[in-house]
């Protein structure tokens, strides 16, 4: 039997700073190189370039995510790049890079050009601009919520081209029952001596209005009436433009009398450890998350998760911890469940279907299947 052809796969995204799309790009690149394929990434660069290139992938720094008419000048450059590098698969993960890739790809010889893949990572505003994310010969949807979004808003997309591939976490990185190392615990206790002996409620979410910080404070207010031994943590990046919202949250916590029971902690690289020492983790986004990777990381660690029953997080809970789902905006229900779980934590199953290995296998299967598939005329 002939040896399987090794592929050259190019992924495009605006930058490689941080975030789920960026981490997914890195993980796919690593999986490709591990199997002997060639992994290329074009982005404006960022802190994840170094770990990317350590996997054996190649990075090319282009301003491909810049929302400017000048970015269209990259179309010809990319077309030339695709031909010179003999790219087999082009995988666009964001709208501006997808437009550049699609325009470059569309102008190539249909019998020899690369195959075109897109991933719909979220429910983008419905428009001709966003429609490019559905133009792939294969369109990856990261949850059933996203499949429904595509079907509802872009009914002309052939359903046979859409593939459901859930995001995934590595259970070795997020093992059930994980305990942080002693030196981390000592450092944490030095930084937060007031948390000793407290029950920790955690909302991991960047500071933005729809992520549920206001609801979390309201839940905390109800819980501490019965359980004054509780302390809430809001952990997430605070953009300078969000200072007014931060001030609002601090004022609310003072007005409701919870400021002594609440800490705001900016972006941390050790969120896994903070989740591991927490008693309950929350996902309170008022708008449905396309997937919600941090929620899955918490569940993988064996942490009870209370979450609004919509979006991709709803799909996670349905598969792993159905009793964690609560109605969107129902503060009373969240507080009552919190009090019950503080007394009797639920069992979180160790096995879950949302593993990194499954995600990577399914993604590489899309590449190899498409590379072999007949070309449409």
mmCIF file of C-alpha atoms in Angstrom:
data_model
loop_
_atom_site.group_PDB
_atom_site.id
_atom_site.type_symbol
_atom_site.label_atom_id
_atom_site.label_comp_id
_atom_site.label_asym_id
_atom_site.label_seq_id
_atom_site.Cartn_x
_atom_site.Cartn_y
_atom_site.Cartn_z
ATOM 1 C CA UNK A 1 0.000 0.000 0.000
ATOM 2 C CA UNK A 2 1.347 3.438 -0.922
ATOM 3 C CA UNK A 3 2.488 5.606 1.968
ATOM 4 C CA UNK A 4 0.005 8.316 2.879
ATOM 5 C CA UNK A 5 0.919 11.686 1.370
ATOM 6 C CA UNK A 6 2.284 14.156 3.899
ATOM 7 C CA UNK A 7 0.358 17.404 3.804
ATOM 8 C CA UNK A 8 1.416 21.036 3.988
ATOM 9 C CA UNK A 9 -1.257 22.836 6.022
ATOM 10 C CA UNK A 10 -1.434 26.612 6.392
ATOM 11 C CA UNK A 11 -3.480 28.113 9.246
ATOM 12 C CA UNK A 12 -4.308 31.837 9.193
ATOM 13 C CA UNK A 13 -5.405 34.017 12.108
ATOM 14 C CA UNK A 14 -4.911 37.665 13.128
ATOM 15 C CA UNK A 15 -2.343 37.152 15.907
ATOM 16 C CA UNK A 16 -0.862 34.619 18.310
ATOM 17 C CA UNK A 17 -1.197 36.406 21.651
ATOM 18 C CA UNK A 18 -3.634 34.360 23.743
ATOM 19 C CA UNK A 19 -7.108 32.855 23.592
ATOM 20 C CA UNK A 20 -8.888 29.690 22.544
ATOM 21 C CA UNK A 21 -8.523 30.147 18.775
ATOM 22 C CA UNK A 22 -4.810 30.778 19.203
ATOM 23 C CA UNK A 23 -4.286 27.769 21.463
ATOM 24 C CA UNK A 24 -6.242 25.585 19.053
ATOM 25 C CA UNK A 25 -4.018 26.737 16.188
ATOM 26 C CA UNK A 26 -0.937 25.797 18.203
ATOM 27 C CA UNK A 27 -2.356 22.387 19.136
ATOM 28 C CA UNK A 28 -3.293 21.543 15.542
ATOM 29 C CA UNK A 29 0.166 22.620 14.324
ATOM 30 C CA UNK A 30 1.784 20.373 16.921
ATOM 31 C CA UNK A 31 -0.421 17.421 15.929
ATOM 32 C CA UNK A 32 0.490 17.944 12.265
ATOM 33 C CA UNK A 33 4.252 18.015 12.841
ATOM 34 C CA UNK A 34 4.003 15.006 15.158
ATOM 35 C CA UNK A 35 2.548 13.001 12.268
ATOM 36 C CA UNK A 36 5.198 14.196 9.820
ATOM 37 C CA UNK A 37 3.092 16.823 8.066
ATOM 38 C CA UNK A 38 4.296 20.376 7.481
ATOM 39 C CA UNK A 39 2.544 23.032 9.583
ATOM 40 C CA UNK A 40 2.596 26.694 8.533
ATOM 41 C CA UNK A 41 0.955 29.616 10.334
ATOM 42 C CA UNK A 42 0.508 33.200 9.138
ATOM 43 C CA UNK A 43 -0.355 35.832 11.763
ATOM 44 C CA UNK A 44 0.828 39.192 13.073
ATOM 45 C CA UNK A 45 2.793 37.340 15.751
ATOM 46 C CA UNK A 46 2.613 37.387 19.531
ATOM 47 C CA UNK A 47 3.635 35.525 22.661
ATOM 48 C CA UNK A 48 2.612 32.099 21.294
ATOM 49 C CA UNK A 49 4.999 32.228 18.312
ATOM 50 C CA UNK A 50 7.891 30.793 20.357
ATOM 51 C CA UNK A 51 5.957 27.738 21.599
ATOM 52 C CA UNK A 52 4.543 27.295 18.079
ATOM 53 C CA UNK A 53 7.946 27.136 16.411
ATOM 54 C CA UNK A 54 9.208 24.774 19.142
ATOM 55 C CA UNK A 55 6.729 22.203 17.813
ATOM 56 C CA UNK A 56 8.484 22.291 14.432
ATOM 57 C CA UNK A 57 5.854 24.511 12.815
ATOM 58 C CA UNK A 58 6.855 27.521 10.704
ATOM 59 C CA UNK A 59 5.511 31.011 11.404
ATOM 60 C CA UNK A 60 5.270 33.891 8.929
ATOM 61 C CA UNK A 61 4.585 37.371 10.279
ATOM 62 C CA UNK A 62 2.031 39.217 8.156
ATOM 63 C CA UNK A 63 -0.527 41.873 9.207
ATOM 64 C CA UNK A 64 -3.239 39.564 7.903
ATOM 65 C CA UNK A 65 -5.851 40.430 10.517
ATOM 66 C CA UNK A 66 -5.710 44.198 10.123
ATOM 67 C CA UNK A 67 -9.092 45.706 9.217
ATOM 68 C CA UNK A 68 -7.834 47.971 6.459
ATOM 69 C CA UNK A 69 -8.167 48.147 2.691
ATOM 70 C CA UNK A 70 -4.368 47.864 2.594
ATOM 71 C CA UNK A 71 -4.733 44.294 3.826
ATOM 72 C CA UNK A 72 -6.230 43.434 0.426
ATOM 73 C CA UNK A 73 -2.740 43.956 -0.989
ATOM 74 C CA UNK A 74 -1.845 40.645 0.666
ATOM 75 C CA UNK A 75 -4.138 38.694 -1.687
ATOM 76 C CA UNK A 76 -1.558 38.471 -4.474
ATOM 77 C CA UNK A 77 1.251 37.822 -2.012
ATOM 78 C CA UNK A 78 -0.696 34.966 -0.428
ATOM 79 C CA UNK A 79 -1.583 33.446 -3.811
ATOM 80 C CA UNK A 80 2.127 33.364 -4.655
ATOM 81 C CA UNK A 81 2.951 31.946 -1.195
ATOM 82 C CA UNK A 82 0.413 29.118 -1.593
ATOM 83 C CA UNK A 83 1.947 28.107 -4.916
ATOM 84 C CA UNK A 84 5.594 28.422 -3.845
ATOM 85 C CA UNK A 85 5.120 26.535 -0.564
ATOM 86 C CA UNK A 86 2.974 23.870 -2.277
ATOM 87 C CA UNK A 87 0.239 24.260 0.333
ATOM 88 C CA UNK A 88 -2.329 21.435 0.341
ATOM 89 C CA UNK A 89 -4.798 22.826 2.885
ATOM 90 C CA UNK A 90 -5.585 26.460 3.763
ATOM 91 C CA UNK A 91 -7.406 26.757 7.091
ATOM 92 C CA UNK A 92 -8.802 30.218 7.925
ATOM 93 C CA UNK A 93 -9.855 30.837 11.532
ATOM 94 C CA UNK A 94 -10.945 34.493 11.490
ATOM 95 C CA UNK A 95 -12.835 36.816 9.154
ATOM 96 C CA UNK A 96 -10.192 39.184 7.747
ATOM 97 C CA UNK A 97 -7.657 36.373 7.160
ATOM 98 C CA UNK A 98 -10.487 34.297 5.668
ATOM 99 C CA UNK A 99 -11.287 37.024 3.132
ATOM 100 C CA UNK A 100 -7.636 37.290 2.094
ATOM 101 C CA UNK A 101 -7.368 33.507 1.856
ATOM 102 C CA UNK A 102 -10.637 33.105 -0.066
ATOM 103 C CA UNK A 103 -9.810 35.857 -2.568
ATOM 104 C CA UNK A 104 -6.334 34.399 -3.121
ATOM 105 C CA UNK A 105 -7.664 30.840 -3.394
ATOM 106 C CA UNK A 106 -10.549 31.753 -5.706
ATOM 107 C CA UNK A 107 -8.101 33.213 -8.236
ATOM 108 C CA UNK A 108 -6.036 30.016 -8.508
ATOM 109 C CA UNK A 109 -6.304 27.081 -10.902
ATOM 110 C CA UNK A 110 -9.219 24.975 -9.607
ATOM 111 C CA UNK A 111 -7.478 21.705 -10.462
ATOM 112 C CA UNK A 112 -4.260 22.432 -8.549
ATOM 113 C CA UNK A 113 -5.066 24.984 -5.835
ATOM 114 C CA UNK A 114 -5.089 24.017 -2.133
ATOM 115 C CA UNK A 115 -8.286 22.840 -0.475
ATOM 116 C CA UNK A 116 -10.028 25.493 1.630
ATOM 117 C CA UNK A 117 -11.201 24.991 5.243
ATOM 118 C CA UNK A 118 -12.793 27.487 7.637
ATOM 119 C CA UNK A 119 -13.716 27.216 11.303
ATOM 120 C CA UNK A 120 -16.699 29.122 12.664
ATOM 121 C CA UNK A 121 -15.491 29.902 16.189
ATOM 122 C CA UNK A 122 -18.449 32.032 17.240
ATOM 123 C CA UNK A 123 -21.850 33.460 16.297
ATOM 124 C CA UNK A 124 -20.505 36.399 14.300
ATOM 125 C CA UNK A 125 -22.790 39.281 13.375
ATOM 126 C CA UNK A 126 -24.793 38.075 10.379
ATOM 127 C CA UNK A 127 -23.546 39.881 7.273
ATOM 128 C CA UNK A 128 -21.881 39.426 3.909
ATOM 129 C CA UNK A 129 -18.601 40.147 5.716
ATOM 130 C CA UNK A 130 -19.125 37.259 8.167
ATOM 131 C CA UNK A 131 -20.401 34.908 5.444
ATOM 132 C CA UNK A 132 -16.810 34.233 4.358
ATOM 133 C CA UNK A 133 -16.467 31.908 7.358
ATOM 134 C CA UNK A 134 -18.964 29.572 5.670
ATOM 135 C CA UNK A 135 -17.216 29.523 2.269
ATOM 136 C CA UNK A 136 -14.838 26.672 3.097
ATOM 137 C CA UNK A 137 -15.024 23.422 1.167
ATOM 138 C CA UNK A 138 -15.250 22.075 4.701
ATOM 139 C CA UNK A 139 -16.686 24.275 7.456
ATOM 140 C CA UNK A 140 -15.805 23.249 11.006
ATOM 141 C CA UNK A 141 -18.382 24.177 13.664
ATOM 142 C CA UNK A 142 -17.155 24.054 17.276
ATOM 143 C CA UNK A 143 -20.539 23.177 18.821
ATOM 144 C CA UNK A 144 -24.123 22.300 17.917
ATOM 145 C CA UNK A 145 -24.977 25.898 18.755
ATOM 146 C CA UNK A 146 -22.699 26.988 15.891
ATOM 147 C CA UNK A 147 -24.225 24.439 13.507
ATOM 148 C CA UNK A 148 -27.642 25.922 14.310
ATOM 149 C CA UNK A 149 -26.224 29.421 13.730
ATOM 150 C CA UNK A 150 -24.941 28.383 10.269
ATOM 151 C CA UNK A 151 -28.197 26.634 9.282
ATOM 152 C CA UNK A 152 -30.354 29.537 10.464
ATOM 153 C CA UNK A 153 -28.325 32.395 9.009
ATOM 154 C CA UNK A 154 -26.571 30.873 5.985
ATOM 155 C CA UNK A 155 -29.088 28.332 4.619
ATOM 156 C CA UNK A 156 -27.259 28.047 1.270
ATOM 157 C CA UNK A 157 -24.251 26.373 2.911
ATOM 158 C CA UNK A 158 -24.317 22.674 1.897
ATOM 159 C CA UNK A 159 -24.839 20.726 5.132
ATOM 160 C CA UNK A 160 -22.629 17.896 3.859
ATOM 161 C CA UNK A 161 -19.680 20.328 4.014
ATOM 162 C CA UNK A 162 -20.181 21.156 7.718
ATOM 163 C CA UNK A 163 -18.297 19.180 10.369
ATOM 164 C CA UNK A 164 -18.996 19.311 14.116
ATOM 165 C CA UNK A 165 -15.688 19.254 15.998
ATOM 166 C CA UNK A 166 -15.939 20.214 19.651
ATOM 167 C CA UNK A 167 -13.000 21.966 21.249
ATOM 168 C CA UNK A 168 -11.174 19.724 23.703
ATOM 169 C CA UNK A 169 -8.877 19.711 26.702
ATOM 170 C CA UNK A 170 -6.018 17.389 27.551
ATOM 171 C CA UNK A 171 -6.958 15.357 30.655
ATOM 172 C CA UNK A 172 -3.239 15.011 31.392
ATOM 173 C CA UNK A 173 -3.010 18.799 31.667
ATOM 174 C CA UNK A 174 -6.307 19.083 33.543
ATOM 175 C CA UNK A 175 -6.517 15.824 35.523
ATOM 176 C CA UNK A 176 -9.480 15.143 37.777
ATOM 177 C CA UNK A 177 -8.596 15.788 41.421
ATOM 178 C CA UNK A 178 -5.496 17.819 40.539
ATOM 179 C CA UNK A 179 -3.728 19.379 43.544
ATOM 180 C CA UNK A 180 -1.350 22.322 42.978
ATOM 181 C CA UNK A 181 2.274 21.818 44.085
ATOM 182 C CA UNK A 182 3.318 22.883 47.585
ATOM 183 C CA UNK A 183 5.405 25.841 46.408
ATOM 184 C CA UNK A 184 2.428 27.227 44.476
ATOM 185 C CA UNK A 185 0.201 26.805 47.541
ATOM 186 C CA UNK A 186 2.706 28.636 49.742
ATOM 187 C CA UNK A 187 2.953 31.509 47.264
ATOM 188 C CA UNK A 188 -0.854 31.727 46.959
ATOM 189 C CA UNK A 189 -1.302 31.773 50.733
ATOM 190 C CA UNK A 190 1.273 34.558 51.035
ATOM 191 C CA UNK A 191 -0.525 36.608 48.369
ATOM 192 C CA UNK A 192 -4.024 35.911 49.751
ATOM 193 C CA UNK A 193 -3.758 35.224 53.496
ATOM 194 C CA UNK A 194 -7.409 36.197 54.018
ATOM 195 C CA UNK A 195 -8.605 33.182 52.008
ATOM 196 C CA UNK A 196 -7.372 30.587 54.518
ATOM 197 C CA UNK A 197 -10.256 28.347 55.564
ATOM 198 C CA UNK A 198 -12.680 29.966 53.118
ATOM 199 C CA UNK A 199 -14.955 28.267 50.619
ATOM 200 C CA UNK A 200 -13.900 29.621 47.222
ATOM 201 C CA UNK A 201 -16.407 30.505 44.492
ATOM 202 C CA UNK A 202 -14.695 31.301 41.187
ATOM 203 C CA UNK A 203 -15.825 33.204 38.109
ATOM 204 C CA UNK A 204 -13.048 32.981 35.483
ATOM 205 C CA UNK A 205 -13.989 35.628 32.917
ATOM 206 C CA UNK A 206 -12.372 38.624 31.309
ATOM 207 C CA UNK A 207 -13.867 41.911 32.433
ATOM 208 C CA UNK A 208 -16.662 42.690 30.002
ATOM 209 C CA UNK A 209 -20.366 43.301 30.619
ATOM 210 C CA UNK A 210 -21.823 40.144 29.130
ATOM 211 C CA UNK A 211 -19.526 37.748 31.015
ATOM 212 C CA UNK A 212 -21.664 37.782 34.162
ATOM 213 C CA UNK A 213 -19.618 39.566 36.827
ATOM 214 C CA UNK A 214 -22.674 41.554 37.966
ATOM 215 C CA UNK A 215 -24.707 38.351 38.363
ATOM 216 C CA UNK A 216 -21.841 36.726 40.274
ATOM 217 C CA UNK A 217 -21.801 39.585 42.791
ATOM 218 C CA UNK A 218 -25.585 39.250 43.216
ATOM 219 C CA UNK A 219 -25.251 35.486 43.785
ATOM 220 C CA UNK A 220 -22.505 36.115 46.332
ATOM 221 C CA UNK A 221 -24.727 38.557 48.213
ATOM 222 C CA UNK A 222 -27.392 35.868 48.682
ATOM 223 C CA UNK A 223 -24.944 33.092 49.559
ATOM 224 C CA UNK A 224 -23.025 34.938 52.303
ATOM 225 C CA UNK A 225 -26.230 35.491 54.285
ATOM 226 C CA UNK A 226 -26.145 31.751 55.032
ATOM 227 C CA UNK A 227 -22.450 31.030 54.470
ATOM 228 C CA UNK A 228 -20.251 33.914 55.664
ATOM 229 C CA UNK A 229 -17.234 31.590 55.205
ATOM 230 C CA UNK A 230 -17.513 32.034 51.418
ATOM 231 C CA UNK A 231 -15.166 34.168 49.298
ATOM 232 C CA UNK A 232 -15.687 34.985 45.631
ATOM 233 C CA UNK A 233 -12.906 35.379 43.073
ATOM 234 C CA UNK A 234 -13.334 37.109 39.722
ATOM 235 C CA UNK A 235 -10.268 36.206 37.674
ATOM 236 C CA UNK A 236 -9.700 37.662 34.221
ATOM 237 C CA UNK A 237 -7.944 40.213 32.107
ATOM 238 C CA UNK A 238 -8.925 43.831 32.718
ATOM 239 C CA UNK A 239 -8.528 45.951 29.606
ATOM 240 C CA UNK A 240 -7.713 49.631 30.303
ATOM 241 C CA UNK A 241 -10.944 50.553 28.473
ATOM 242 C CA UNK A 242 -12.937 48.553 31.033
ATOM 243 C CA UNK A 243 -11.906 50.622 34.058
ATOM 244 C CA UNK A 244 -15.345 52.275 34.256
ATOM 245 C CA UNK A 245 -17.025 48.854 34.383
ATOM 246 C CA UNK A 246 -14.538 47.744 37.041
ATOM 247 C CA UNK A 247 -15.455 50.792 39.140
ATOM 248 C CA UNK A 248 -19.155 49.894 38.706
ATOM 249 C CA UNK A 249 -18.544 46.368 39.970
ATOM 250 C CA UNK A 250 -16.563 47.590 42.964
ATOM 251 C CA UNK A 251 -19.315 50.090 43.822
ATOM 252 C CA UNK A 252 -21.955 47.356 43.517
ATOM 253 C CA UNK A 253 -20.024 45.015 45.791
ATOM 254 C CA UNK A 254 -19.767 47.768 48.420
ATOM 255 C CA UNK A 255 -23.457 48.653 48.121
ATOM 256 C CA UNK A 256 -24.482 45.006 48.548
ATOM 257 C CA UNK A 257 -22.055 44.477 51.423
ATOM 258 C CA UNK A 258 -19.956 41.797 49.745
ATOM 259 C CA UNK A 259 -16.691 43.668 49.190
ATOM 260 C CA UNK A 260 -15.049 41.839 52.122
ATOM 261 C CA UNK A 261 -16.047 38.555 50.485
ATOM 262 C CA UNK A 262 -14.828 39.333 46.959
ATOM 263 C CA UNK A 263 -11.460 39.699 45.223
ATOM 264 C CA UNK A 264 -10.749 40.844 41.667
ATOM 265 C CA UNK A 265 -7.647 39.196 40.212
ATOM 266 C CA UNK A 266 -6.284 40.178 36.796
ATOM 267 C CA UNK A 267 -5.166 37.738 34.085
ATOM 268 C CA UNK A 268 -3.164 34.829 35.535
ATOM 269 C CA UNK A 269 -1.175 32.114 33.820
ATOM 270 C CA UNK A 270 -2.054 29.736 36.689
ATOM 271 C CA UNK A 271 -5.830 29.585 36.265
ATOM 272 C CA UNK A 272 -5.657 25.782 36.426
ATOM 273 C CA UNK A 273 -4.284 25.979 39.964
ATOM 274 C CA UNK A 274 -6.848 28.596 41.021
ATOM 275 C CA UNK A 275 -9.659 26.401 39.672
ATOM 276 C CA UNK A 276 -8.190 23.411 41.509
ATOM 277 C CA UNK A 277 -8.420 25.141 44.915
ATOM 278 C CA UNK A 278 -11.920 26.484 44.235
ATOM 279 C CA UNK A 279 -15.045 24.768 45.563
ATOM 280 C CA UNK A 280 -17.403 25.815 42.753
ATOM 281 C CA UNK A 281 -16.690 27.367 39.342
ATOM 282 C CA UNK A 282 -19.236 29.469 37.418
ATOM 283 C CA UNK A 283 -20.012 30.336 33.798
ATOM 284 C CA UNK A 284 -22.532 33.195 33.802
ATOM 285 C CA UNK A 285 -22.214 34.694 30.332
ATOM 286 C CA UNK A 286 -25.448 36.514 29.441
ATOM 287 C CA UNK A 287 -24.816 35.779 25.757
ATOM 288 C CA UNK A 288 -24.295 32.123 24.802
ATOM 289 C CA UNK A 289 -20.668 31.046 24.480
ATOM 290 C CA UNK A 290 -19.819 29.230 21.255
ATOM 291 C CA UNK A 291 -18.049 26.600 23.350
ATOM 292 C CA UNK A 292 -16.524 27.783 26.637
ATOM 293 C CA UNK A 293 -13.157 26.126 26.990
ATOM 294 C CA UNK A 294 -12.473 27.302 30.563
ATOM 295 C CA UNK A 295 -15.729 25.685 31.713
ATOM 296 C CA UNK A 296 -14.564 22.399 30.230
ATOM 297 C CA UNK A 297 -11.176 22.748 31.926
ATOM 298 C CA UNK A 298 -12.956 23.147 35.283
ATOM 299 C CA UNK A 299 -15.087 20.043 34.649
ATOM 300 C CA UNK A 300 -11.989 18.091 33.570
ATOM 301 C CA UNK A 301 -10.393 18.996 36.922
ATOM 302 C CA UNK A 302 -13.444 17.512 38.627
ATOM 303 C CA UNK A 303 -14.775 20.882 39.743
ATOM 304 C CA UNK A 304 -18.527 21.437 40.140
ATOM 305 C CA UNK A 305 -19.697 23.936 37.505
ATOM 306 C CA UNK A 306 -22.794 26.108 37.779
ATOM 307 C CA UNK A 307 -23.573 27.632 34.391
ATOM 308 C CA UNK A 308 -26.301 29.342 32.447
ATOM 309 C CA UNK A 309 -28.116 26.796 30.325
ATOM 310 C CA UNK A 310 -27.298 27.996 26.826
ATOM 311 C CA UNK A 311 -24.621 27.842 24.153
ATOM 312 C CA UNK A 312 -21.723 25.438 24.062
ATOM 313 C CA UNK A 313 -21.510 25.254 27.869
ATOM 314 C CA UNK A 314 -25.050 23.820 27.894
ATOM 315 C CA UNK A 315 -23.775 21.032 25.616
ATOM 316 C CA UNK A 316 -20.869 20.332 28.000
ATOM 317 C CA UNK A 317 -23.121 20.144 31.049
ATOM 318 C CA UNK A 318 -25.644 17.917 29.249
ATOM 319 C CA UNK A 319 -22.834 15.415 28.639
ATOM 320 C CA UNK A 320 -20.981 15.689 31.962
ATOM 321 C CA UNK A 321 -22.929 17.398 34.788
ATOM 322 C CA UNK A 322 -26.563 18.108 33.824
ATOM 323 C CA UNK A 323 -27.459 19.263 37.337
ATOM 324 C CA UNK A 324 -25.081 22.237 36.934
ATOM 325 C CA UNK A 325 -27.380 23.963 34.422
ATOM 326 C CA UNK A 326 -29.486 26.915 35.623
ATOM 327 C CA UNK A 327 -31.824 29.313 33.835
ATOM 328 C CA UNK A 328 -30.111 32.374 32.359
ATOM 329 C CA UNK A 329 -30.193 35.242 34.850
ATOM 330 C CA UNK A 330 -31.806 33.232 37.669
ATOM 331 C CA UNK A 331 -29.785 34.527 40.624
ATOM 332 C CA UNK A 332 -31.972 32.786 43.208
ATOM 333 C CA UNK A 333 -31.582 29.386 41.545
ATOM 334 C CA UNK A 334 -27.805 29.871 41.342
ATOM 335 C CA UNK A 335 -27.590 30.859 45.025
ATOM 336 C CA UNK A 336 -29.714 27.899 46.171
ATOM 337 C CA UNK A 337 -27.654 25.442 44.126
ATOM 338 C CA UNK A 338 -24.447 26.984 45.479
ATOM 339 C CA UNK A 339 -25.604 26.490 49.081
ATOM 340 C CA UNK A 340 -26.613 22.873 48.389
ATOM 341 C CA UNK A 341 -23.327 22.079 46.692
ATOM 342 C CA UNK A 342 -21.247 23.677 49.439
ATOM 343 C CA UNK A 343 -22.867 21.191 51.846
ATOM 344 C CA UNK A 344 -22.861 18.228 49.446
ATOM 345 C CA UNK A 345 -20.662 18.637 46.338
ATOM 346 C CA UNK A 346 -21.860 16.706 43.272
ATOM 347 C CA UNK A 347 -19.769 13.961 41.725
ATOM 348 C CA UNK A 348 -18.146 15.148 38.491
ATOM 349 C CA UNK A 349 -17.377 12.156 36.211
ATOM 350 C CA UNK A 350 -13.728 11.739 35.241
ATOM 351 C CA UNK A 351 -14.503 10.714 31.671
ATOM 352 C CA UNK A 352 -15.784 13.322 29.240
ATOM 353 C CA UNK A 353 -16.198 13.301 25.472
ATOM 354 C CA UNK A 354 -14.503 16.674 24.912
ATOM 355 C CA UNK A 355 -10.850 15.642 24.790
ATOM 356 C CA UNK A 356 -8.040 17.359 22.952
ATOM 357 C CA UNK A 357 -7.084 14.063 21.310
ATOM 358 C CA UNK A 358 -10.558 13.691 19.784
ATOM 359 C CA UNK A 359 -10.504 17.275 18.549
ATOM 360 C CA UNK A 360 -7.106 16.900 16.897
ATOM 361 C CA UNK A 361 -7.893 13.519 15.335
ATOM 362 C CA UNK A 362 -11.141 14.883 13.888
ATOM 363 C CA UNK A 363 -9.424 18.023 12.542
ATOM 364 C CA UNK A 364 -6.626 16.085 10.849
ATOM 365 C CA UNK A 365 -9.244 13.681 9.467
ATOM 366 C CA UNK A 366 -10.975 16.662 7.820
ATOM 367 C CA UNK A 367 -7.678 17.674 6.217
ATOM 368 C CA UNK A 368 -6.852 14.202 4.872
ATOM 369 C CA UNK A 369 -10.430 13.511 3.734
ATOM 370 C CA UNK A 370 -10.634 16.830 1.889
ATOM 371 C CA UNK A 371 -7.181 16.418 0.331
ATOM 372 C CA UNK A 372 -8.420 13.161 -1.255
ATOM 373 C CA UNK A 373 -11.930 14.371 -2.135
ATOM 374 C CA UNK A 374 -12.883 15.122 -5.750
ATOM 375 C CA UNK A 375 -12.681 18.803 -6.639
ATOM 376 C CA UNK A 376 -15.877 20.652 -7.467
ATOM 377 C CA UNK A 377 -15.804 22.252 -10.903
#
